[in-house]
Protein backbone atom coordinates (compact mmCIF):
# COMPACT_ATOMS: atom_id res chain seq x y z
CA UNK A 1 0.00 0.00 0.00
CA UNK A 2 1.05 3.55 -0.68
CA UNK A 3 1.99 5.33 2.48
CA UNK A 4 1.77 9.09 2.79
CA UNK A 5 3.34 10.53 5.92
CA UNK A 6 2.78 14.00 7.28
CA UNK A 7 5.42 15.03 9.77
CA UNK A 8 3.14 16.40 12.49
CA UNK A 9 -0.39 15.52 13.61
CA UNK A 10 -0.85 18.66 15.71
CA UNK A 11 1.04 21.93 15.51
CA UNK A 12 0.66 25.22 17.38
CA UNK A 13 2.44 28.27 16.00
CA UNK A 14 2.45 31.98 16.72
CA UNK A 15 1.26 34.68 14.35
CA UNK A 16 4.07 35.78 12.04
CA UNK A 17 6.09 32.58 12.34
CA UNK A 18 7.32 30.74 9.25
CA UNK A 19 5.77 27.27 9.25
CA UNK A 20 6.83 24.18 7.34
CA UNK A 21 4.49 21.24 6.79
CA UNK A 22 6.18 18.17 5.37
CA UNK A 23 4.72 15.33 3.35
CA UNK A 24 6.60 12.21 2.26
CA UNK A 25 5.35 9.34 0.09
CA UNK A 26 6.95 5.95 -0.28
CA UNK A 27 5.75 5.19 -3.81
CA UNK A 28 6.87 6.62 -7.11
CA UNK A 29 3.89 8.93 -7.59
CA UNK A 30 4.29 11.90 -9.89
CA UNK A 31 1.51 14.07 -8.46
CA UNK A 32 1.32 15.54 -4.98
CA UNK A 33 -1.27 17.89 -3.55
CA UNK A 34 -1.86 20.10 -0.53
CA UNK A 35 -5.41 20.77 0.63
CA UNK A 36 -6.85 22.56 3.60
CA UNK A 37 -10.04 21.35 5.20
CA UNK A 38 -12.46 23.65 7.01
CA UNK A 39 -15.94 22.80 8.34
CA UNK A 40 -18.64 23.43 5.78
CA UNK A 41 -16.13 24.18 3.04
CA UNK A 42 -14.84 20.71 2.30
CA UNK A 43 -11.33 20.40 0.92
CA UNK A 44 -9.78 23.29 -0.98
CA UNK A 45 -6.67 22.88 -3.10
CA UNK A 46 -3.74 25.09 -2.13
CA UNK A 47 -0.94 23.89 -4.43
CA UNK A 48 -0.02 20.83 -6.37
CA UNK A 49 3.06 19.46 -8.07
CA UNK A 50 3.31 17.08 -11.01
CA UNK A 51 7.09 16.69 -11.03
CA UNK A 52 10.22 17.59 -9.11
CA UNK A 53 10.69 21.35 -8.91
CA UNK A 54 7.36 21.88 -10.65
CA UNK A 55 4.42 23.50 -8.89
CA UNK A 56 1.03 24.88 -9.78
CA UNK A 57 -1.34 27.10 -7.83
CA UNK A 58 -4.59 25.64 -6.71
CA UNK A 59 -7.73 27.51 -5.70
CA UNK A 60 -6.39 29.26 -2.57
CA UNK A 61 -2.60 29.77 -2.86
CA UNK A 62 -2.44 33.16 -1.15
CA UNK A 63 -0.20 33.12 1.92
CA UNK A 64 1.36 29.78 1.01
CA UNK A 65 4.29 28.49 -1.00
CA UNK A 66 5.57 24.98 -1.73
CA UNK A 67 8.78 23.14 -2.41
CA UNK A 68 9.43 19.87 -4.16
CA UNK A 69 13.16 19.15 -4.37
CA UNK A 70 12.74 15.38 -4.41
CA UNK A 71 10.00 13.27 -5.93
CA UNK A 72 8.93 11.78 -2.62
CA UNK A 73 8.75 15.00 -0.61
CA UNK A 74 6.35 17.94 -0.94
CA UNK A 75 6.52 20.76 1.57
CA UNK A 76 3.95 23.43 2.29
CA UNK A 77 5.28 26.71 3.65
CA UNK A 78 3.37 29.41 5.46
CA UNK A 79 5.65 32.41 5.04
CA UNK A 80 4.09 34.40 7.89
CA UNK A 81 1.41 32.47 9.70
CA UNK A 82 -1.89 34.17 10.43
CA UNK A 83 -4.85 33.12 12.55
CA UNK A 84 -7.01 32.56 9.44
CA UNK A 85 -4.61 29.79 8.45
CA UNK A 86 -5.73 27.72 11.43
CA UNK A 87 -7.01 24.59 9.73
CA UNK A 88 -6.53 20.90 8.98
CA UNK A 89 -3.94 20.43 6.24
CA UNK A 90 -4.05 17.30 4.12
CA UNK A 91 -1.41 16.01 1.75
CA UNK A 92 -2.33 13.60 -1.04
CA UNK A 93 -0.50 11.76 -3.80
CA UNK A 94 -1.50 10.10 -7.03
CA UNK A 95 0.16 8.56 -10.05
CA UNK A 96 -0.42 10.40 -13.29
CA UNK A 97 -2.27 7.42 -14.70
CA UNK A 98 -4.23 6.69 -11.52
CA UNK A 99 -7.69 7.96 -10.89
CA UNK A 100 -7.74 9.03 -7.29
CA UNK A 101 -5.58 9.98 -4.34
CA UNK A 102 -4.00 8.51 -1.27
CA UNK A 103 -4.11 10.87 1.70
CA UNK A 104 -1.87 11.43 4.68
CA UNK A 105 -3.36 11.57 8.16
CA UNK A 106 -3.42 15.35 8.21
CA UNK A 107 -1.83 18.10 10.28
CA UNK A 108 -4.08 20.17 12.48
CA UNK A 109 -2.44 23.58 12.64
CA UNK A 110 -3.45 26.21 15.17
CA UNK A 111 -2.06 29.73 14.80
CA UNK A 112 -2.33 31.83 17.96
CA UNK B 1 -15.43 24.07 -14.38
CA UNK B 2 -16.12 20.92 -12.41
CA UNK B 3 -18.16 21.11 -9.25
CA UNK B 4 -19.71 18.80 -6.71
CA UNK B 5 -22.68 19.36 -4.41
CA UNK B 6 -23.57 17.41 -1.31
CA UNK B 7 -26.97 18.82 -0.35
CA UNK B 8 -27.10 17.41 3.19
CA UNK B 9 -24.80 18.60 5.96
CA UNK B 10 -25.80 15.65 8.12
CA UNK B 11 -27.62 12.35 7.68
CA UNK B 12 -29.03 10.53 10.68
CA UNK B 13 -29.92 6.86 10.45
CA UNK B 14 -30.63 4.05 12.87
CA UNK B 15 -28.33 1.05 12.88
CA UNK B 16 -29.58 -1.63 10.51
CA UNK B 17 -31.45 0.82 8.28
CA UNK B 18 -30.40 1.74 4.74
CA UNK B 19 -28.00 4.64 4.40
CA UNK B 20 -27.91 7.05 1.46
CA UNK B 21 -25.56 10.03 1.07
CA UNK B 22 -26.37 12.27 -1.87
CA UNK B 23 -24.01 13.80 -4.41
CA UNK B 24 -24.62 15.69 -7.63
CA UNK B 25 -21.95 16.89 -10.00
CA UNK B 26 -21.28 19.18 -12.90
CA UNK B 27 -18.53 18.42 -15.41
CA UNK B 28 -17.64 18.96 -19.00
CA UNK B 29 -16.82 15.67 -20.63
CA UNK B 30 -16.87 12.26 -19.00
CA UNK B 31 -17.17 12.30 -15.23
CA UNK B 32 -14.67 10.52 -13.00
CA UNK B 33 -16.33 10.31 -9.58
CA UNK B 34 -15.13 9.28 -6.15
CA UNK B 35 -16.27 8.77 -2.59
CA UNK B 36 -13.98 9.14 0.40
CA UNK B 37 -14.62 8.69 4.13
CA UNK B 38 -12.94 10.52 6.99
CA UNK B 39 -12.90 9.33 10.59
CA UNK B 40 -12.20 11.88 13.37
CA UNK B 41 -8.73 13.46 13.20
CA UNK B 42 -7.69 11.27 10.30
CA UNK B 43 -6.99 11.69 6.61
CA UNK B 44 -9.45 10.62 3.93
CA UNK B 45 -9.81 6.99 2.95
CA UNK B 46 -10.86 5.88 -0.52
CA UNK B 47 -14.20 4.07 -0.71
CA UNK B 48 -14.98 3.68 -4.41
CA UNK B 49 -14.79 5.28 -7.82
CA UNK B 50 -16.69 5.43 -11.09
CA UNK B 51 -14.65 5.76 -14.26
CA UNK B 52 -16.69 3.93 -16.85
CA UNK B 53 -18.84 0.82 -17.23
CA UNK B 54 -21.48 -0.48 -14.87
CA UNK B 55 -23.55 2.25 -13.23
CA UNK B 56 -23.52 0.43 -9.89
CA UNK B 57 -20.09 0.54 -8.31
CA UNK B 58 -19.17 -1.56 -5.30
CA UNK B 59 -16.56 -0.41 -2.85
CA UNK B 60 -15.05 -0.95 0.57
CA UNK B 61 -16.91 -1.74 3.83
CA UNK B 62 -20.11 -2.78 2.02
CA UNK B 63 -20.69 0.58 0.35
CA UNK B 64 -21.88 1.04 -3.20
CA UNK B 65 -22.73 4.00 -5.37
CA UNK B 66 -25.06 4.47 -8.29
CA UNK B 67 -24.02 6.63 -11.21
CA UNK B 68 -26.95 8.34 -12.91
CA UNK B 69 -25.92 10.33 -15.94
CA UNK B 70 -29.33 11.88 -16.67
CA UNK B 71 -29.64 13.17 -13.11
CA UNK B 72 -25.89 13.92 -12.81
CA UNK B 73 -25.87 12.13 -9.49
CA UNK B 74 -23.57 9.69 -7.73
CA UNK B 75 -25.28 8.73 -4.48
CA UNK B 76 -23.50 6.57 -1.92
CA UNK B 77 -25.51 3.73 -0.40
CA UNK B 78 -25.26 0.99 2.16
CA UNK B 79 -28.09 -1.50 2.69
CA UNK B 80 -27.64 -1.82 6.46
CA UNK B 81 -25.78 0.88 8.38
CA UNK B 82 -23.45 0.21 11.31
CA UNK B 83 -22.60 2.51 14.21
CA UNK B 84 -19.00 2.33 12.97
CA UNK B 85 -20.11 3.96 9.69
CA UNK B 86 -20.49 7.25 11.57
CA UNK B 87 -18.00 9.53 9.83
CA UNK B 88 -17.64 12.39 7.36
CA UNK B 89 -18.18 11.46 3.72
CA UNK B 90 -16.86 13.37 0.73
CA UNK B 91 -17.86 13.11 -2.90
CA UNK B 92 -15.27 14.23 -5.47
CA UNK B 93 -14.97 14.68 -9.22
CA UNK B 94 -11.75 14.59 -11.17
CA UNK B 95 -10.71 17.73 -12.95
CA UNK B 96 -10.59 17.42 -16.72
CA UNK B 97 -6.91 18.36 -17.09
CA UNK B 98 -4.06 15.91 -17.06
CA UNK B 99 -2.91 16.51 -13.50
CA UNK B 100 -5.70 14.53 -11.91
CA UNK B 101 -6.89 17.20 -9.53
CA UNK B 102 -9.99 16.33 -7.54
CA UNK B 103 -12.77 18.80 -6.71
CA UNK B 104 -14.43 17.89 -3.41
CA UNK B 105 -17.89 18.51 -2.04
CA UNK B 106 -18.40 20.12 1.36
CA UNK B 107 -18.90 16.77 3.05
CA UNK B 108 -21.82 15.02 4.75
CA UNK B 109 -21.65 13.95 8.37
CA UNK B 110 -23.26 10.55 8.87
CA UNK B 111 -24.52 9.70 12.35
CA UNK B 112 -25.65 6.12 12.94
CA UNK B 113 -27.46 5.58 16.23
CA UNK B 114 -27.72 2.20 17.98
PDB file of C-alpha atoms in Angstrom:
ATOM      1  CA  UNK A   1       0.000   0.000   0.000  1.00  0.00           C
ATOM      2  CA  UNK A   2       1.049   3.551  -0.680  1.00  0.00           C
ATOM      3  CA  UNK A   3       1.995   5.335   2.477  1.00  0.00           C
ATOM      4  CA  UNK A   4       1.774   9.087   2.791  1.00  0.00           C
ATOM      5  CA  UNK A   5       3.344  10.526   5.921  1.00  0.00           C
ATOM      6  CA  UNK A   6       2.785  14.001   7.275  1.00  0.00           C
ATOM      7  CA  UNK A   7       5.418  15.035   9.767  1.00  0.00           C
ATOM      8  CA  UNK A   8       3.139  16.402  12.488  1.00  0.00           C
ATOM      9  CA  UNK A   9      -0.393  15.521  13.612  1.00  0.00           C
ATOM     10  CA  UNK A  10      -0.846  18.657  15.708  1.00  0.00           C
ATOM     11  CA  UNK A  11       1.038  21.930  15.511  1.00  0.00           C
ATOM     12  CA  UNK A  12       0.659  25.223  17.379  1.00  0.00           C
ATOM     13  CA  UNK A  13       2.444  28.271  16.003  1.00  0.00           C
ATOM     14  CA  UNK A  14       2.453  31.983  16.718  1.00  0.00           C
ATOM     15  CA  UNK A  15       1.264  34.679  14.351  1.00  0.00           C
ATOM     16  CA  UNK A  16       4.067  35.777  12.045  1.00  0.00           C
ATOM     17  CA  UNK A  17       6.093  32.579  12.336  1.00  0.00           C
ATOM     18  CA  UNK A  18       7.318  30.738   9.254  1.00  0.00           C
ATOM     19  CA  UNK A  19       5.765  27.272   9.253  1.00  0.00           C
ATOM     20  CA  UNK A  20       6.834  24.180   7.341  1.00  0.00           C
ATOM     21  CA  UNK A  21       4.494  21.240   6.795  1.00  0.00           C
ATOM     22  CA  UNK A  22       6.179  18.172   5.373  1.00  0.00           C
ATOM     23  CA  UNK A  23       4.725  15.331   3.352  1.00  0.00           C
ATOM     24  CA  UNK A  24       6.596  12.211   2.256  1.00  0.00           C
ATOM     25  CA  UNK A  25       5.346   9.343   0.089  1.00  0.00           C
ATOM     26  CA  UNK A  26       6.955   5.946  -0.277  1.00  0.00           C
ATOM     27  CA  UNK A  27       5.750   5.191  -3.814  1.00  0.00           C
ATOM     28  CA  UNK A  28       6.871   6.621  -7.110  1.00  0.00           C
ATOM     29  CA  UNK A  29       3.889   8.935  -7.586  1.00  0.00           C
ATOM     30  CA  UNK A  30       4.289  11.895  -9.885  1.00  0.00           C
ATOM     31  CA  UNK A  31       1.508  14.073  -8.463  1.00  0.00           C
ATOM     32  CA  UNK A  32       1.325  15.543  -4.980  1.00  0.00           C
ATOM     33  CA  UNK A  33      -1.266  17.891  -3.550  1.00  0.00           C
ATOM     34  CA  UNK A  34      -1.859  20.099  -0.528  1.00  0.00           C
ATOM     35  CA  UNK A  35      -5.411  20.765   0.628  1.00  0.00           C
ATOM     36  CA  UNK A  36      -6.849  22.557   3.600  1.00  0.00           C
ATOM     37  CA  UNK A  37     -10.036  21.355   5.205  1.00  0.00           C
ATOM     38  CA  UNK A  38     -12.457  23.647   7.011  1.00  0.00           C
ATOM     39  CA  UNK A  39     -15.937  22.802   8.345  1.00  0.00           C
ATOM     40  CA  UNK A  40     -18.642  23.427   5.780  1.00  0.00           C
ATOM     41  CA  UNK A  41     -16.130  24.183   3.036  1.00  0.00           C
ATOM     42  CA  UNK A  42     -14.844  20.712   2.302  1.00  0.00           C
ATOM     43  CA  UNK A  43     -11.330  20.404   0.918  1.00  0.00           C
ATOM     44  CA  UNK A  44      -9.780  23.288  -0.982  1.00  0.00           C
ATOM     45  CA  UNK A  45      -6.672  22.878  -3.104  1.00  0.00           C
ATOM     46  CA  UNK A  46      -3.743  25.088  -2.133  1.00  0.00           C
ATOM     47  CA  UNK A  47      -0.943  23.893  -4.425  1.00  0.00           C
ATOM     48  CA  UNK A  48      -0.024  20.831  -6.367  1.00  0.00           C
ATOM     49  CA  UNK A  49       3.057  19.459  -8.073  1.00  0.00           C
ATOM     50  CA  UNK A  50       3.307  17.079 -11.011  1.00  0.00           C
ATOM     51  CA  UNK A  51       7.087  16.689 -11.035  1.00  0.00           C
ATOM     52  CA  UNK A  52      10.218  17.586  -9.111  1.00  0.00           C
ATOM     53  CA  UNK A  53      10.690  21.351  -8.912  1.00  0.00           C
ATOM     54  CA  UNK A  54       7.356  21.884 -10.653  1.00  0.00           C
ATOM     55  CA  UNK A  55       4.417  23.499  -8.890  1.00  0.00           C
ATOM     56  CA  UNK A  56       1.030  24.879  -9.778  1.00  0.00           C
ATOM     57  CA  UNK A  57      -1.338  27.099  -7.827  1.00  0.00           C
ATOM     58  CA  UNK A  58      -4.595  25.640  -6.705  1.00  0.00           C
ATOM     59  CA  UNK A  59      -7.728  27.508  -5.700  1.00  0.00           C
ATOM     60  CA  UNK A  60      -6.385  29.257  -2.570  1.00  0.00           C
ATOM     61  CA  UNK A  61      -2.598  29.768  -2.862  1.00  0.00           C
ATOM     62  CA  UNK A  62      -2.436  33.160  -1.145  1.00  0.00           C
ATOM     63  CA  UNK A  63      -0.203  33.124   1.924  1.00  0.00           C
ATOM     64  CA  UNK A  64       1.359  29.780   1.011  1.00  0.00           C
ATOM     65  CA  UNK A  65       4.290  28.490  -0.996  1.00  0.00           C
ATOM     66  CA  UNK A  66       5.571  24.976  -1.725  1.00  0.00           C
ATOM     67  CA  UNK A  67       8.784  23.144  -2.407  1.00  0.00           C
ATOM     68  CA  UNK A  68       9.432  19.873  -4.162  1.00  0.00           C
ATOM     69  CA  UNK A  69      13.157  19.154  -4.367  1.00  0.00           C
ATOM     70  CA  UNK A  70      12.740  15.376  -4.414  1.00  0.00           C
ATOM     71  CA  UNK A  71      10.005  13.268  -5.929  1.00  0.00           C
ATOM     72  CA  UNK A  72       8.934  11.780  -2.618  1.00  0.00           C
ATOM     73  CA  UNK A  73       8.746  15.004  -0.612  1.00  0.00           C
ATOM     74  CA  UNK A  74       6.353  17.935  -0.944  1.00  0.00           C
ATOM     75  CA  UNK A  75       6.523  20.763   1.567  1.00  0.00           C
ATOM     76  CA  UNK A  76       3.948  23.431   2.291  1.00  0.00           C
ATOM     77  CA  UNK A  77       5.281  26.709   3.651  1.00  0.00           C
ATOM     78  CA  UNK A  78       3.366  29.414   5.465  1.00  0.00           C
ATOM     79  CA  UNK A  79       5.646  32.411   5.042  1.00  0.00           C
ATOM     80  CA  UNK A  80       4.086  34.398   7.893  1.00  0.00           C
ATOM     81  CA  UNK A  81       1.407  32.465   9.703  1.00  0.00           C
ATOM     82  CA  UNK A  82      -1.890  34.170  10.426  1.00  0.00           C
ATOM     83  CA  UNK A  83      -4.855  33.118  12.546  1.00  0.00           C
ATOM     84  CA  UNK A  84      -7.012  32.555   9.445  1.00  0.00           C
ATOM     85  CA  UNK A  85      -4.614  29.789   8.454  1.00  0.00           C
ATOM     86  CA  UNK A  86      -5.725  27.720  11.429  1.00  0.00           C
ATOM     87  CA  UNK A  87      -7.013  24.591   9.726  1.00  0.00           C
ATOM     88  CA  UNK A  88      -6.526  20.902   8.978  1.00  0.00           C
ATOM     89  CA  UNK A  89      -3.945  20.427   6.236  1.00  0.00           C
ATOM     90  CA  UNK A  90      -4.047  17.302   4.123  1.00  0.00           C
ATOM     91  CA  UNK A  91      -1.410  16.009   1.752  1.00  0.00           C
ATOM     92  CA  UNK A  92      -2.332  13.600  -1.040  1.00  0.00           C
ATOM     93  CA  UNK A  93      -0.503  11.760  -3.800  1.00  0.00           C
ATOM     94  CA  UNK A  94      -1.501  10.101  -7.034  1.00  0.00           C
ATOM     95  CA  UNK A  95       0.155   8.563 -10.048  1.00  0.00           C
ATOM     96  CA  UNK A  96      -0.424  10.401 -13.292  1.00  0.00           C
ATOM     97  CA  UNK A  97      -2.268   7.418 -14.698  1.00  0.00           C
ATOM     98  CA  UNK A  98      -4.229   6.692 -11.521  1.00  0.00           C
ATOM     99  CA  UNK A  99      -7.687   7.963 -10.886  1.00  0.00           C
ATOM    100  CA  UNK A 100      -7.738   9.034  -7.288  1.00  0.00           C
ATOM    101  CA  UNK A 101      -5.582   9.977  -4.342  1.00  0.00           C
ATOM    102  CA  UNK A 102      -3.998   8.509  -1.269  1.00  0.00           C
ATOM    103  CA  UNK A 103      -4.108  10.872   1.697  1.00  0.00           C
ATOM    104  CA  UNK A 104      -1.870  11.427   4.678  1.00  0.00           C
ATOM    105  CA  UNK A 105      -3.362  11.565   8.162  1.00  0.00           C
ATOM    106  CA  UNK A 106      -3.418  15.349   8.206  1.00  0.00           C
ATOM    107  CA  UNK A 107      -1.832  18.098  10.276  1.00  0.00           C
ATOM    108  CA  UNK A 108      -4.084  20.168  12.476  1.00  0.00           C
ATOM    109  CA  UNK A 109      -2.443  23.585  12.641  1.00  0.00           C
ATOM    110  CA  UNK A 110      -3.449  26.208  15.170  1.00  0.00           C
ATOM    111  CA  UNK A 111      -2.062  29.727  14.799  1.00  0.00           C
ATOM    112  CA  UNK A 112      -2.328  31.826  17.959  1.00  0.00           C
TER     113      UNK A 112
ATOM    114  CA  UNK B   1     -15.431  24.073 -14.384  1.00  0.00           C
ATOM    115  CA  UNK B   2     -16.118  20.920 -12.410  1.00  0.00           C
ATOM    116  CA  UNK B   3     -18.165  21.111  -9.246  1.00  0.00           C
ATOM    117  CA  UNK B   4     -19.707  18.801  -6.709  1.00  0.00           C
ATOM    118  CA  UNK B   5     -22.683  19.364  -4.413  1.00  0.00           C
ATOM    119  CA  UNK B   6     -23.574  17.414  -1.306  1.00  0.00           C
ATOM    120  CA  UNK B   7     -26.970  18.818  -0.345  1.00  0.00           C
ATOM    121  CA  UNK B   8     -27.098  17.407   3.194  1.00  0.00           C
ATOM    122  CA  UNK B   9     -24.798  18.599   5.960  1.00  0.00           C
ATOM    123  CA  UNK B  10     -25.797  15.646   8.115  1.00  0.00           C
ATOM    124  CA  UNK B  11     -27.615  12.348   7.682  1.00  0.00           C
ATOM    125  CA  UNK B  12     -29.026  10.529  10.681  1.00  0.00           C
ATOM    126  CA  UNK B  13     -29.919   6.856  10.445  1.00  0.00           C
ATOM    127  CA  UNK B  14     -30.631   4.051  12.871  1.00  0.00           C
ATOM    128  CA  UNK B  15     -28.332   1.049  12.879  1.00  0.00           C
ATOM    129  CA  UNK B  16     -29.581  -1.626  10.508  1.00  0.00           C
ATOM    130  CA  UNK B  17     -31.452   0.818   8.283  1.00  0.00           C
ATOM    131  CA  UNK B  18     -30.396   1.740   4.742  1.00  0.00           C
ATOM    132  CA  UNK B  19     -28.001   4.640   4.396  1.00  0.00           C
ATOM    133  CA  UNK B  20     -27.908   7.053   1.460  1.00  0.00           C
ATOM    134  CA  UNK B  21     -25.564  10.032   1.067  1.00  0.00           C
ATOM    135  CA  UNK B  22     -26.375  12.267  -1.871  1.00  0.00           C
ATOM    136  CA  UNK B  23     -24.012  13.802  -4.405  1.00  0.00           C
ATOM    137  CA  UNK B  24     -24.615  15.692  -7.634  1.00  0.00           C
ATOM    138  CA  UNK B  25     -21.948  16.891  -9.999  1.00  0.00           C
ATOM    139  CA  UNK B  26     -21.279  19.182 -12.902  1.00  0.00           C
ATOM    140  CA  UNK B  27     -18.532  18.418 -15.406  1.00  0.00           C
ATOM    141  CA  UNK B  28     -17.640  18.963 -19.002  1.00  0.00           C
ATOM    142  CA  UNK B  29     -16.822  15.669 -20.628  1.00  0.00           C
ATOM    143  CA  UNK B  30     -16.873  12.262 -18.997  1.00  0.00           C
ATOM    144  CA  UNK B  31     -17.168  12.304 -15.227  1.00  0.00           C
ATOM    145  CA  UNK B  32     -14.669  10.517 -12.998  1.00  0.00           C
ATOM    146  CA  UNK B  33     -16.327  10.315  -9.580  1.00  0.00           C
ATOM    147  CA  UNK B  34     -15.132   9.277  -6.154  1.00  0.00           C
ATOM    148  CA  UNK B  35     -16.272   8.767  -2.586  1.00  0.00           C
ATOM    149  CA  UNK B  36     -13.979   9.144   0.402  1.00  0.00           C
ATOM    150  CA  UNK B  37     -14.616   8.695   4.126  1.00  0.00           C
ATOM    151  CA  UNK B  38     -12.936  10.520   6.989  1.00  0.00           C
ATOM    152  CA  UNK B  39     -12.898   9.333  10.588  1.00  0.00           C
ATOM    153  CA  UNK B  40     -12.195  11.879  13.375  1.00  0.00           C
ATOM    154  CA  UNK B  41      -8.731  13.462  13.204  1.00  0.00           C
ATOM    155  CA  UNK B  42      -7.691  11.274  10.300  1.00  0.00           C
ATOM    156  CA  UNK B  43      -6.995  11.688   6.612  1.00  0.00           C
ATOM    157  CA  UNK B  44      -9.445  10.622   3.933  1.00  0.00           C
ATOM    158  CA  UNK B  45      -9.814   6.989   2.948  1.00  0.00           C
ATOM    159  CA  UNK B  46     -10.862   5.880  -0.516  1.00  0.00           C
ATOM    160  CA  UNK B  47     -14.205   4.069  -0.713  1.00  0.00           C
ATOM    161  CA  UNK B  48     -14.976   3.684  -4.407  1.00  0.00           C
ATOM    162  CA  UNK B  49     -14.789   5.283  -7.820  1.00  0.00           C
ATOM    163  CA  UNK B  50     -16.693   5.429 -11.089  1.00  0.00           C
ATOM    164  CA  UNK B  51     -14.652   5.757 -14.255  1.00  0.00           C
ATOM    165  CA  UNK B  52     -16.689   3.928 -16.852  1.00  0.00           C
ATOM    166  CA  UNK B  53     -18.839   0.825 -17.231  1.00  0.00           C
ATOM    167  CA  UNK B  54     -21.485  -0.481 -14.871  1.00  0.00           C
ATOM    168  CA  UNK B  55     -23.554   2.252 -13.228  1.00  0.00           C
ATOM    169  CA  UNK B  56     -23.520   0.435  -9.889  1.00  0.00           C
ATOM    170  CA  UNK B  57     -20.092   0.545  -8.307  1.00  0.00           C
ATOM    171  CA  UNK B  58     -19.167  -1.561  -5.301  1.00  0.00           C
ATOM    172  CA  UNK B  59     -16.556  -0.406  -2.846  1.00  0.00           C
ATOM    173  CA  UNK B  60     -15.047  -0.945   0.572  1.00  0.00           C
ATOM    174  CA  UNK B  61     -16.910  -1.739   3.827  1.00  0.00           C
ATOM    175  CA  UNK B  62     -20.115  -2.780   2.019  1.00  0.00           C
ATOM    176  CA  UNK B  63     -20.688   0.584   0.351  1.00  0.00           C
ATOM    177  CA  UNK B  64     -21.879   1.037  -3.197  1.00  0.00           C
ATOM    178  CA  UNK B  65     -22.731   4.003  -5.371  1.00  0.00           C
ATOM    179  CA  UNK B  66     -25.056   4.473  -8.289  1.00  0.00           C
ATOM    180  CA  UNK B  67     -24.022   6.634 -11.210  1.00  0.00           C
ATOM    181  CA  UNK B  68     -26.955   8.337 -12.908  1.00  0.00           C
ATOM    182  CA  UNK B  69     -25.917  10.327 -15.942  1.00  0.00           C
ATOM    183  CA  UNK B  70     -29.327  11.878 -16.673  1.00  0.00           C
ATOM    184  CA  UNK B  71     -29.643  13.174 -13.110  1.00  0.00           C
ATOM    185  CA  UNK B  72     -25.893  13.916 -12.810  1.00  0.00           C
ATOM    186  CA  UNK B  73     -25.871  12.126  -9.486  1.00  0.00           C
ATOM    187  CA  UNK B  74     -23.565   9.687  -7.730  1.00  0.00           C
ATOM    188  CA  UNK B  75     -25.281   8.730  -4.476  1.00  0.00           C
ATOM    189  CA  UNK B  76     -23.504   6.574  -1.917  1.00  0.00           C
ATOM    190  CA  UNK B  77     -25.511   3.731  -0.397  1.00  0.00           C
ATOM    191  CA  UNK B  78     -25.259   0.988   2.162  1.00  0.00           C
ATOM    192  CA  UNK B  79     -28.092  -1.503   2.694  1.00  0.00           C
ATOM    193  CA  UNK B  80     -27.639  -1.820   6.457  1.00  0.00           C
ATOM    194  CA  UNK B  81     -25.779   0.884   8.382  1.00  0.00           C
ATOM    195  CA  UNK B  82     -23.455   0.205  11.314  1.00  0.00           C
ATOM    196  CA  UNK B  83     -22.598   2.508  14.212  1.00  0.00           C
ATOM    197  CA  UNK B  84     -18.996   2.329  12.973  1.00  0.00           C
ATOM    198  CA  UNK B  85     -20.107   3.963   9.689  1.00  0.00           C
ATOM    199  CA  UNK B  86     -20.489   7.253  11.575  1.00  0.00           C
ATOM    200  CA  UNK B  87     -18.000   9.528   9.830  1.00  0.00           C
ATOM    201  CA  UNK B  88     -17.639  12.394   7.361  1.00  0.00           C
ATOM    202  CA  UNK B  89     -18.177  11.458   3.723  1.00  0.00           C
ATOM    203  CA  UNK B  90     -16.858  13.367   0.727  1.00  0.00           C
ATOM    204  CA  UNK B  91     -17.856  13.112  -2.897  1.00  0.00           C
ATOM    205  CA  UNK B  92     -15.274  14.235  -5.471  1.00  0.00           C
ATOM    206  CA  UNK B  93     -14.971  14.679  -9.219  1.00  0.00           C
ATOM    207  CA  UNK B  94     -11.754  14.592 -11.169  1.00  0.00           C
ATOM    208  CA  UNK B  95     -10.709  17.731 -12.947  1.00  0.00           C
ATOM    209  CA  UNK B  96     -10.588  17.422 -16.720  1.00  0.00           C
ATOM    210  CA  UNK B  97      -6.914  18.357 -17.091  1.00  0.00           C
ATOM    211  CA  UNK B  98      -4.057  15.910 -17.057  1.00  0.00           C
ATOM    212  CA  UNK B  99      -2.910  16.507 -13.496  1.00  0.00           C
ATOM    213  CA  UNK B 100      -5.701  14.525 -11.909  1.00  0.00           C
ATOM    214  CA  UNK B 101      -6.891  17.202  -9.526  1.00  0.00           C
ATOM    215  CA  UNK B 102      -9.991  16.334  -7.536  1.00  0.00           C
ATOM    216  CA  UNK B 103     -12.770  18.805  -6.708  1.00  0.00           C
ATOM    217  CA  UNK B 104     -14.434  17.892  -3.415  1.00  0.00           C
ATOM    218  CA  UNK B 105     -17.894  18.508  -2.040  1.00  0.00           C
ATOM    219  CA  UNK B 106     -18.403  20.124   1.361  1.00  0.00           C
ATOM    220  CA  UNK B 107     -18.904  16.768   3.046  1.00  0.00           C
ATOM    221  CA  UNK B 108     -21.821  15.021   4.749  1.00  0.00           C
ATOM    222  CA  UNK B 109     -21.651  13.952   8.369  1.00  0.00           C
ATOM    223  CA  UNK B 110     -23.257  10.550   8.875  1.00  0.00           C
ATOM    224  CA  UNK B 111     -24.516   9.697  12.345  1.00  0.00           C
ATOM    225  CA  UNK B 112     -25.649   6.123  12.941  1.00  0.00           C
ATOM    226  CA  UNK B 113     -27.461   5.576  16.229  1.00  0.00           C
ATOM    227  CA  UNK B 114     -27.719   2.198  17.979  1.00  0.00           C
TER     228      UNK B 114
END
